[in-house]
mmCIF file of C-alpha atoms in Angstrom:
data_model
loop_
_atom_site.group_PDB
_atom_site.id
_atom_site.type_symbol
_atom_site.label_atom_id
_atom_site.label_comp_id
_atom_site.label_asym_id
_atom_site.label_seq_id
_atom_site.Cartn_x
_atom_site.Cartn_y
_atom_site.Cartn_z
ATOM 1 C CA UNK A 1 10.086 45.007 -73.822
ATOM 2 C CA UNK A 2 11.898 43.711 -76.721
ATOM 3 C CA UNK A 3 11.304 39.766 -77.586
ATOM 4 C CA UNK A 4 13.441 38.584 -80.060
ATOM 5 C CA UNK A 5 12.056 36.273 -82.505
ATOM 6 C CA UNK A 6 12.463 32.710 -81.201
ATOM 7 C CA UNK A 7 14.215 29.639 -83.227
ATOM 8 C CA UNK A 8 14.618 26.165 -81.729
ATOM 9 C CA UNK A 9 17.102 23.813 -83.349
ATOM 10 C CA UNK A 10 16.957 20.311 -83.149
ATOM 11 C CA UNK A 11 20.056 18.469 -82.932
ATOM 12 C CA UNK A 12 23.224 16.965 -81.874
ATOM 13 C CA UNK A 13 25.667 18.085 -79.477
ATOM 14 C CA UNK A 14 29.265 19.065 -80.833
ATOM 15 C CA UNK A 15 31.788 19.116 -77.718
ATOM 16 C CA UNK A 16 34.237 20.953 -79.874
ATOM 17 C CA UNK A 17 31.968 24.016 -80.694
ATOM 18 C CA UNK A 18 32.367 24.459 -84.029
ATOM 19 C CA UNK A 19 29.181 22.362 -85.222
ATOM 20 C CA UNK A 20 25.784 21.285 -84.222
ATOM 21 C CA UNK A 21 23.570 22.707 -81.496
ATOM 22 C CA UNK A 22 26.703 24.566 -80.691
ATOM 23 C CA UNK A 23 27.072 26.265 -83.899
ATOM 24 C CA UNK A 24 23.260 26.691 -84.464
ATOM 25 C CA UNK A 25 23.132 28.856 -81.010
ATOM 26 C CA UNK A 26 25.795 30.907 -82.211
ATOM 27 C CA UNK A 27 24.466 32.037 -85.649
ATOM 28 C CA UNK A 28 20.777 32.147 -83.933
ATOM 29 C CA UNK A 29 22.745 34.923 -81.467
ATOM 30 C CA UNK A 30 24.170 36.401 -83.997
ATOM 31 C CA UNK A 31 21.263 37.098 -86.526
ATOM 32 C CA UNK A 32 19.048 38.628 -83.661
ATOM 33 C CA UNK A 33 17.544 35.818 -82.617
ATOM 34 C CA UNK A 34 16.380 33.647 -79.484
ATOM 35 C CA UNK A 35 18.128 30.326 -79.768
ATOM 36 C CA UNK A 36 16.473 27.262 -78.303
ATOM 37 C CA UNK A 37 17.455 23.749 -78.515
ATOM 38 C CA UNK A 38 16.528 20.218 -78.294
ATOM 39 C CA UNK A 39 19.660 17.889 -77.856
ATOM 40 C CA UNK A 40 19.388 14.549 -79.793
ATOM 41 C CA UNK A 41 22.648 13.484 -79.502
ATOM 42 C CA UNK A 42 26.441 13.742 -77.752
ATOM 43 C CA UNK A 43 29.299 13.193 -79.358
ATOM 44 C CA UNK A 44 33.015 13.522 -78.846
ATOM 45 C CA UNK A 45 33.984 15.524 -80.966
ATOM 46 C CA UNK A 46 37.042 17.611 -82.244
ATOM 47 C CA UNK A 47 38.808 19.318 -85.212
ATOM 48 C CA UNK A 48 40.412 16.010 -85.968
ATOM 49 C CA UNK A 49 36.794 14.247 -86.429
ATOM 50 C CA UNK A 50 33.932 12.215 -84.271
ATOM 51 C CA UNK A 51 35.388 10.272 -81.517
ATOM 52 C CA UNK A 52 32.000 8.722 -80.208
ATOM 53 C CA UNK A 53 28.019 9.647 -80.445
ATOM 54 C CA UNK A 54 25.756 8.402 -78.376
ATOM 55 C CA UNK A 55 21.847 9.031 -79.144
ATOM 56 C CA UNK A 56 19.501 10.035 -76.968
ATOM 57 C CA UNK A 57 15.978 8.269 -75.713
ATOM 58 C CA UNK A 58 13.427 9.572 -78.030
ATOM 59 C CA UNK A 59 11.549 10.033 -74.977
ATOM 60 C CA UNK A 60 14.031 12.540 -73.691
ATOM 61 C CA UNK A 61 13.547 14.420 -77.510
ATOM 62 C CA UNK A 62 10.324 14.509 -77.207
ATOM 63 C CA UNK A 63 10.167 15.872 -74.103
ATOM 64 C CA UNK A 64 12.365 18.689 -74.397
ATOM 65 C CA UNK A 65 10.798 19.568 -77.697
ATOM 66 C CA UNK A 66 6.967 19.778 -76.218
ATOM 67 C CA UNK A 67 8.818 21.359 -72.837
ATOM 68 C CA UNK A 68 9.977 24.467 -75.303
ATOM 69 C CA UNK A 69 7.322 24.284 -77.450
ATOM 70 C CA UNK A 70 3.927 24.405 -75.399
ATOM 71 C CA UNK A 71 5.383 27.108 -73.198
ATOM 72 C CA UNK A 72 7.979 29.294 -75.353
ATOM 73 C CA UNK A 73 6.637 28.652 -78.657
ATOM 74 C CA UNK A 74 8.729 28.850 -81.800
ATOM 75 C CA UNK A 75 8.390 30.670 -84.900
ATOM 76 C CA UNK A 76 10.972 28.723 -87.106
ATOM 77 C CA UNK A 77 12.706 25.254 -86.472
ATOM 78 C CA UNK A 78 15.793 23.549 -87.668
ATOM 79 C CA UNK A 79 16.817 19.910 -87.646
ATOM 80 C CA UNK A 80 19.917 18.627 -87.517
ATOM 81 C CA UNK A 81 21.371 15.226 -87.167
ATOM 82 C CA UNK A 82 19.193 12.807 -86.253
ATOM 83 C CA UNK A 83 21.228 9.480 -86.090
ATOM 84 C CA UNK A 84 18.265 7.166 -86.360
ATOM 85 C CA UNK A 85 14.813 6.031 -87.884
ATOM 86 C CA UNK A 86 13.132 5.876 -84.427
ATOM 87 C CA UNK A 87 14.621 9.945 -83.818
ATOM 88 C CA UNK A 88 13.499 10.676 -87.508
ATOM 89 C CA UNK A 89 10.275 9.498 -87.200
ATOM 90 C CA UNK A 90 9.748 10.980 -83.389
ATOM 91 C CA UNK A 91 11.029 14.610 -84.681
ATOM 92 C CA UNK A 92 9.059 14.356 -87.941
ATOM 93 C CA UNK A 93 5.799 13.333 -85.880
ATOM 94 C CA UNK A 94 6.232 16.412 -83.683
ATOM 95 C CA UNK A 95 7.255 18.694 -86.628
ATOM 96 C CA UNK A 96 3.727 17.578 -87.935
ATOM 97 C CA UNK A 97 1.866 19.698 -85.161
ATOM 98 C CA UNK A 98 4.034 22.818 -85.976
ATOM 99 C CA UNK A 99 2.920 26.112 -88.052
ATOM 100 C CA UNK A 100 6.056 27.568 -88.034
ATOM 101 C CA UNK A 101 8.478 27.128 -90.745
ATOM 102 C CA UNK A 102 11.001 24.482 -90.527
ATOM 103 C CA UNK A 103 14.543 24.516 -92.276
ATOM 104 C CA UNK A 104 15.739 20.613 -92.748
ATOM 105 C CA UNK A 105 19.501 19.877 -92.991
ATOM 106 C CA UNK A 106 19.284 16.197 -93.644
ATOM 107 C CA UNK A 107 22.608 15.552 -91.757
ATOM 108 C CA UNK A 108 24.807 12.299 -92.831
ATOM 109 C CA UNK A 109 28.048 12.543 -92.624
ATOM 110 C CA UNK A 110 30.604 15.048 -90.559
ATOM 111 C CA UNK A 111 33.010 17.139 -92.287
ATOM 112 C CA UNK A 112 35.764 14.587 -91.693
ATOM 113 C CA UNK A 113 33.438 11.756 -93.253
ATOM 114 C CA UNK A 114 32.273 10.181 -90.070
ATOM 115 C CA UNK A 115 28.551 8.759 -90.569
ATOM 116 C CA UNK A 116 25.900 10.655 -88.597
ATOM 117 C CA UNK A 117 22.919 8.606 -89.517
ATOM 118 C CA UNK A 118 22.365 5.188 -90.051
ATOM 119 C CA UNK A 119 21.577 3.831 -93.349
ATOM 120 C CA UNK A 120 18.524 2.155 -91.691
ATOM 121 C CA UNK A 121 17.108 6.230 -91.602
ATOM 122 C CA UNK A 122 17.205 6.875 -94.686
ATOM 123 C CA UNK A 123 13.702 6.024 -95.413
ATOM 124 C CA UNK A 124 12.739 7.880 -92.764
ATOM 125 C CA UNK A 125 14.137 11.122 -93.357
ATOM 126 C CA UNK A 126 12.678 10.743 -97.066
ATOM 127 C CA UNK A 127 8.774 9.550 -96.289
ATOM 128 C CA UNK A 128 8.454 11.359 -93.152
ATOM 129 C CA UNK A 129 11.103 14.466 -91.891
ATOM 130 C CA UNK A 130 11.539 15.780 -95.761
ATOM 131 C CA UNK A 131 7.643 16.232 -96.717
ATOM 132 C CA UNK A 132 7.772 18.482 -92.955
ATOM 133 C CA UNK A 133 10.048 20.597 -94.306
ATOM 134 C CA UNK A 134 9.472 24.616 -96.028
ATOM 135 C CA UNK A 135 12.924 23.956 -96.561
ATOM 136 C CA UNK A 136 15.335 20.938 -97.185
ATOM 137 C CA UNK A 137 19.421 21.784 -97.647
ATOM 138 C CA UNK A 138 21.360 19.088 -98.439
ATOM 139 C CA UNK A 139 24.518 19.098 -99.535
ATOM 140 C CA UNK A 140 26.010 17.505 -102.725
ATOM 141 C CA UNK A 141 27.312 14.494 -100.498
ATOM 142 C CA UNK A 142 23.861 14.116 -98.809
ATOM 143 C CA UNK A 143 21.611 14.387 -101.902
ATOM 144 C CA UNK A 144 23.572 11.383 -103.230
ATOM 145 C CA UNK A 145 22.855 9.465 -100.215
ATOM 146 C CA UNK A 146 19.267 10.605 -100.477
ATOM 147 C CA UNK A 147 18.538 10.025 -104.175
ATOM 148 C CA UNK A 148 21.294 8.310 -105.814
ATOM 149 C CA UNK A 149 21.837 11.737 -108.030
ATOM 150 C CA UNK A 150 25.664 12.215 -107.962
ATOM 151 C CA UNK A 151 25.745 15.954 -109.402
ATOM 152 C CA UNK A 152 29.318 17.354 -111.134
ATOM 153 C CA UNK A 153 28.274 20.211 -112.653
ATOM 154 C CA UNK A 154 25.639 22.825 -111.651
ATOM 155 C CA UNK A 155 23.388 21.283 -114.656
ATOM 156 C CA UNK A 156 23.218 18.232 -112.177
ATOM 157 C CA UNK A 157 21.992 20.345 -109.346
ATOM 158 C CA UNK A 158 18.740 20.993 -111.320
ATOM 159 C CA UNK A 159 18.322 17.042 -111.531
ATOM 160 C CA UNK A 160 19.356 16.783 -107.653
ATOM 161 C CA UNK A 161 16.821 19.665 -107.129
ATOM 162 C CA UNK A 162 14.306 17.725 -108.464
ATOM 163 C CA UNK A 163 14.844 14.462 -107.099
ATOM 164 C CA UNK A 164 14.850 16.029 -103.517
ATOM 165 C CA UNK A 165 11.483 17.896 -103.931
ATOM 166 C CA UNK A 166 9.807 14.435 -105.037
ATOM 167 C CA UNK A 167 9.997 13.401 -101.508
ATOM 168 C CA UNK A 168 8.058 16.565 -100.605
ATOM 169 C CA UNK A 169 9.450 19.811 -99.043
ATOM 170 C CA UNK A 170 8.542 23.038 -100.359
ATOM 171 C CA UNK A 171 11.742 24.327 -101.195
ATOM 172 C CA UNK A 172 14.662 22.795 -101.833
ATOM 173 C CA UNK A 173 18.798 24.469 -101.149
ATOM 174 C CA UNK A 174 21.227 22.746 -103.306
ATOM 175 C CA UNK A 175 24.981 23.317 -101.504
ATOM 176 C CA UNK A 176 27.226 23.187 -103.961
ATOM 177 C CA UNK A 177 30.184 23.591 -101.823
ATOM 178 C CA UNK A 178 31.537 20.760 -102.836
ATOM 179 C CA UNK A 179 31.804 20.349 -106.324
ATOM 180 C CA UNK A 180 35.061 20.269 -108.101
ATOM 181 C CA UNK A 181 37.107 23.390 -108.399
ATOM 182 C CA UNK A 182 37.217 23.221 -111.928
ATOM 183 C CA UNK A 183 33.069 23.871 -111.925
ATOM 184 C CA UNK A 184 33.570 27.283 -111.519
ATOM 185 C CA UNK A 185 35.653 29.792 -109.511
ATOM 186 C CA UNK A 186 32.742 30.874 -107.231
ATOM 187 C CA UNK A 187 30.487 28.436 -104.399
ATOM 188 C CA UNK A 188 27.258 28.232 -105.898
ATOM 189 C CA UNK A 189 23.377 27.251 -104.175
ATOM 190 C CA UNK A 190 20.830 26.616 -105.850
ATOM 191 C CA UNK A 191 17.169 27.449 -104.742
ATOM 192 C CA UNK A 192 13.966 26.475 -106.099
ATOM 193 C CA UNK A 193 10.528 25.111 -105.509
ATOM 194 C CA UNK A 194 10.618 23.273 -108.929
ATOM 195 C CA UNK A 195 8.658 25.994 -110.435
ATOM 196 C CA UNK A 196 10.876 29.463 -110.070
ATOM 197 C CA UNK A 197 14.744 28.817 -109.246
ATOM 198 C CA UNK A 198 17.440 31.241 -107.650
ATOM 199 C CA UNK A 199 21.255 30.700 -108.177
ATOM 200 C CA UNK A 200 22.904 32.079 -104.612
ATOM 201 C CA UNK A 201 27.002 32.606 -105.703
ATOM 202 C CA UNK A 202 29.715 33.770 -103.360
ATOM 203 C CA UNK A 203 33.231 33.630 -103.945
ATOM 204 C CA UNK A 204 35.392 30.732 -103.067
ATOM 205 C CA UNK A 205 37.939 31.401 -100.599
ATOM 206 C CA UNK A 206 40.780 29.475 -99.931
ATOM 207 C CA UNK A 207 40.746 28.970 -96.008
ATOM 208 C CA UNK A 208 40.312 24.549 -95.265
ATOM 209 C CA UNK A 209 38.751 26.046 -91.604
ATOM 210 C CA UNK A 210 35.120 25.204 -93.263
ATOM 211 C CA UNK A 211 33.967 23.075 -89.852
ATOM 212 C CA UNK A 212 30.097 23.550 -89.311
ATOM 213 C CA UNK A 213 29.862 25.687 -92.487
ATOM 214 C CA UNK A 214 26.024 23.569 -93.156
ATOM 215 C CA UNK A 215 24.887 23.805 -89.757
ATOM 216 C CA UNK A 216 25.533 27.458 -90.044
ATOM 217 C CA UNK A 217 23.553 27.863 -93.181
ATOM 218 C CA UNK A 218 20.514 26.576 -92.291
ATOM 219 C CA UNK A 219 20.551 28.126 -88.752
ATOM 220 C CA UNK A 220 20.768 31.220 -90.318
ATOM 221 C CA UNK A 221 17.996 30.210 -92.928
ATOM 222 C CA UNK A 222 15.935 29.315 -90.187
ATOM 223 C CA UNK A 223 16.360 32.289 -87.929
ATOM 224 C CA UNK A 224 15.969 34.596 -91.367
ATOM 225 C CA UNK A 225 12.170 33.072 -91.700
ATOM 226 C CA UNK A 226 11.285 33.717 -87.888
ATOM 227 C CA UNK A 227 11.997 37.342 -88.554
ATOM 228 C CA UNK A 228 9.997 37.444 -91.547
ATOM 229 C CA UNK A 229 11.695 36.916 -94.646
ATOM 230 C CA UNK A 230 10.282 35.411 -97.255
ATOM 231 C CA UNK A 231 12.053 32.081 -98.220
ATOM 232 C CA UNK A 232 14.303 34.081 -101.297
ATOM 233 C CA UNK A 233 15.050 36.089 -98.864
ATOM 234 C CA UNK A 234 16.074 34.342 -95.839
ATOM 235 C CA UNK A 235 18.214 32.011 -98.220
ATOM 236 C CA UNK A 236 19.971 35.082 -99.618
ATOM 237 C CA UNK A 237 21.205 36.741 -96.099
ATOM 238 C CA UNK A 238 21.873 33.327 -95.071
ATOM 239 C CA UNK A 239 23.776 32.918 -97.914
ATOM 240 C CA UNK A 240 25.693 35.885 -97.190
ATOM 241 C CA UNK A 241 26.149 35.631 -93.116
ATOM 242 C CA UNK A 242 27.682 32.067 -94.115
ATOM 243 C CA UNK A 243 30.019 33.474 -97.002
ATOM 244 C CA UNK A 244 31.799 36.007 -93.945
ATOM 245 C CA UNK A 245 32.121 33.228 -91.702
ATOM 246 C CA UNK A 246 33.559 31.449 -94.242
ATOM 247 C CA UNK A 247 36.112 33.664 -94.954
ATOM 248 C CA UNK A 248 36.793 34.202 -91.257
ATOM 249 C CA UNK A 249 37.273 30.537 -90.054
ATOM 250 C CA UNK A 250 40.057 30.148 -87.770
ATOM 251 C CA UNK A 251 42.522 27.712 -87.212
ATOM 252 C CA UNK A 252 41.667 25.444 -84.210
ATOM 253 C CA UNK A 253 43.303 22.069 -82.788
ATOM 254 C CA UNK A 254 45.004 20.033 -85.104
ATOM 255 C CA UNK A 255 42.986 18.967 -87.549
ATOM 256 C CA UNK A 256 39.866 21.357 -89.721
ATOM 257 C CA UNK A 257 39.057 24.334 -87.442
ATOM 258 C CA UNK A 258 35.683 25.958 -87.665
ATOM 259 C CA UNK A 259 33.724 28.899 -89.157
ATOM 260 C CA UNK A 260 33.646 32.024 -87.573
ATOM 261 C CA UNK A 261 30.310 32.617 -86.253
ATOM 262 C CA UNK A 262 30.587 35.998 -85.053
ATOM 263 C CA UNK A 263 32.435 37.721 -87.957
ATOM 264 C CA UNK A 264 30.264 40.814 -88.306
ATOM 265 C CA UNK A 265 31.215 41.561 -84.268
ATOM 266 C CA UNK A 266 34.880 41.400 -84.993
ATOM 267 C CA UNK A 267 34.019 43.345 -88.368
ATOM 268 C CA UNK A 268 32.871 45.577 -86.205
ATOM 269 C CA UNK A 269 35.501 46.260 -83.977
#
C-alpha cells in the first residue's frame, strides 16, 4: 500500500478557489502529496477582492490541528494567514511541539490589497510563528510590513534577507515578484540561511491571472520537504511548479483570475 507523504496547511478559507486552503490542497495534490488542513478563517472571497473574513475560535484551530496531528501525523506544515495575535500565538505554540519541517508564508495582505492580519499581529508573527519556521517566504510587500526594509533592487533583497532571519527562521525565501519591471526582465527569489545564498530566476510572463501565486509557492515548498528534499531543493521545484502555473493562469470572474494549479495534467494531455 502506497502512503503518500502527508502535508497539513494551516490557513484561511478562499470561497473563490484560487487562494488559501483551497489553493494549498491543490498544489499538495498535485506534487504527490496528502493534503490536510486546518481552517483558521472564512472569507468571501472573489477575483474582484475580499468581501468579508471572519476568524475562527482558536479553540476550534487548535482542535483540528491536534485532531490531524496526534492521529495522521504530518511530515511538513504550512501556515497561512493567520488574521490575529491570539491565532499567531495559538499556531506558533502548537508548531513548537512539531519535528517536521514547517514552511511560513507570513500572510498580510491579498492580492487585491485587502489586509489579512491585523497590525496588532505583527509582533506575534515576528517573536513567536517566524523563529518556528525551517522556512519563512515573504514577499517584498510583507517583508516591509515585517521589518521596515522596502527593497527596489535585488541588492535590497540581501538586506530584507537579513532582517527577516534576525527574527529567527532557518531559511529565509525572498519573492521578488514584485519588484519593478525595470529590475530585470526575469522574477527572481532569493534563498539563503545568511551563510550560503541561492538566486531562484524564472522568466516573467505577461499573464495579470497571478491570484494565489504565494500560497502556491510555499505549498509546494512544503510538500517538496515531506518528500525529502533538502531545503535547495524543495525551493527549486517549487520554484519551478509555481513558474508553469504562472504561465497557465486563467481568466476567471471579473476581476484577477488565478494560477493554474494543475498545469502539468493539462501539459499532459
Amino acid at each position: 500500500m502506497h502512503i503518500p507523504p502527508r502535508v497539513l496547511t494551516v490557513a484561511g478559507s478562499d470561497s473563490g478557489g484560487g487562494a488559501g486552503i483551497q489553493a494549498d490542497l491543490k498544489t499538495m495534490l498535485a506534487l504527490g502529496t496528502h493534503g490536510m488542513s486546518v481552517l483558521t478563517a472564512v472569507t468571501a472571497q472573489n477575483s474582484l477582492g475580499v468581501q468579508g473574513a471572519w476568524e475562527l475560535p482558536a479553540e476550534a484551530v487548535r482542535a483540528q490541528f491536534r485532531s490531524v496531528v496526534d492521529d495522521i501525523g504530518v511530515e511538513a506544515v504550512k501556515t497561512g494567514m493567520l488574521s490575529s495575535a491570539e491565532l499567531v500565538e495559538t499556531v506558533a505554540e502548537l508548531l513548537a511541539g512539531v519535528s517536521a519541517p514547517v514552511v511560513v508564508d507570513p500572510v498580510g495582505v491579498s492580492k487585491h490589497g485587502d489586509p489579512l492580519l491585523a497590525a496588532s499581529a505583527l509582533d506575534a508573527v515576528r517573536g513567536k510563528l517566524l523563529p518556528t519556521a525551517t522556512v519563512a517566504t515573504p514577499n517584498l510587500d510583507e517583508v516591509a510590513q515585517l521589518t521596515g526594509v522596502h527593497v527596489r533592487d535585488e541588492a535590497g533583497m540581501r538586506r530584507a534577507a537579513d532582517a527577516v532571519l534576525e527574527f529567527g527562521p532557518r531559511w529565509v525565501l525572498i519573492k521578488g515578484g514584485h519588484l519593478p519591471a525595470g529590475a530585470g526582465d526575469s522574477a527572481v527569489d532569493l534563498l539563503t540561511d545568511g551563510t550560503e545564498e541561492h538566486w531562484l530566476r524564472a522568466p516573467r510572463y505577461d499573464n495579470r491571472h497571478t491570484h494565489g501565486t504565494g500560497c502556491t509557492l510555499a505549498s509546494a515548498l512544503a510538500a517538496r520537504l515531506a518528500k525529502g528534499d533538502t531545503v535547495v531543493r524543495a525551493a527549486a521545484a517549487a520554484k519551478e511548479y509555481v513558474t508553469g502555473a504562472l504561465a497557465a493562469g486563467f481568466r476567471l470572474g471579473a476581476g484577477i483570475g488565478p494560477v493554474d494549479h494543475g498545469w502539468r495534467l493539462r501539459d499532459e494531455r
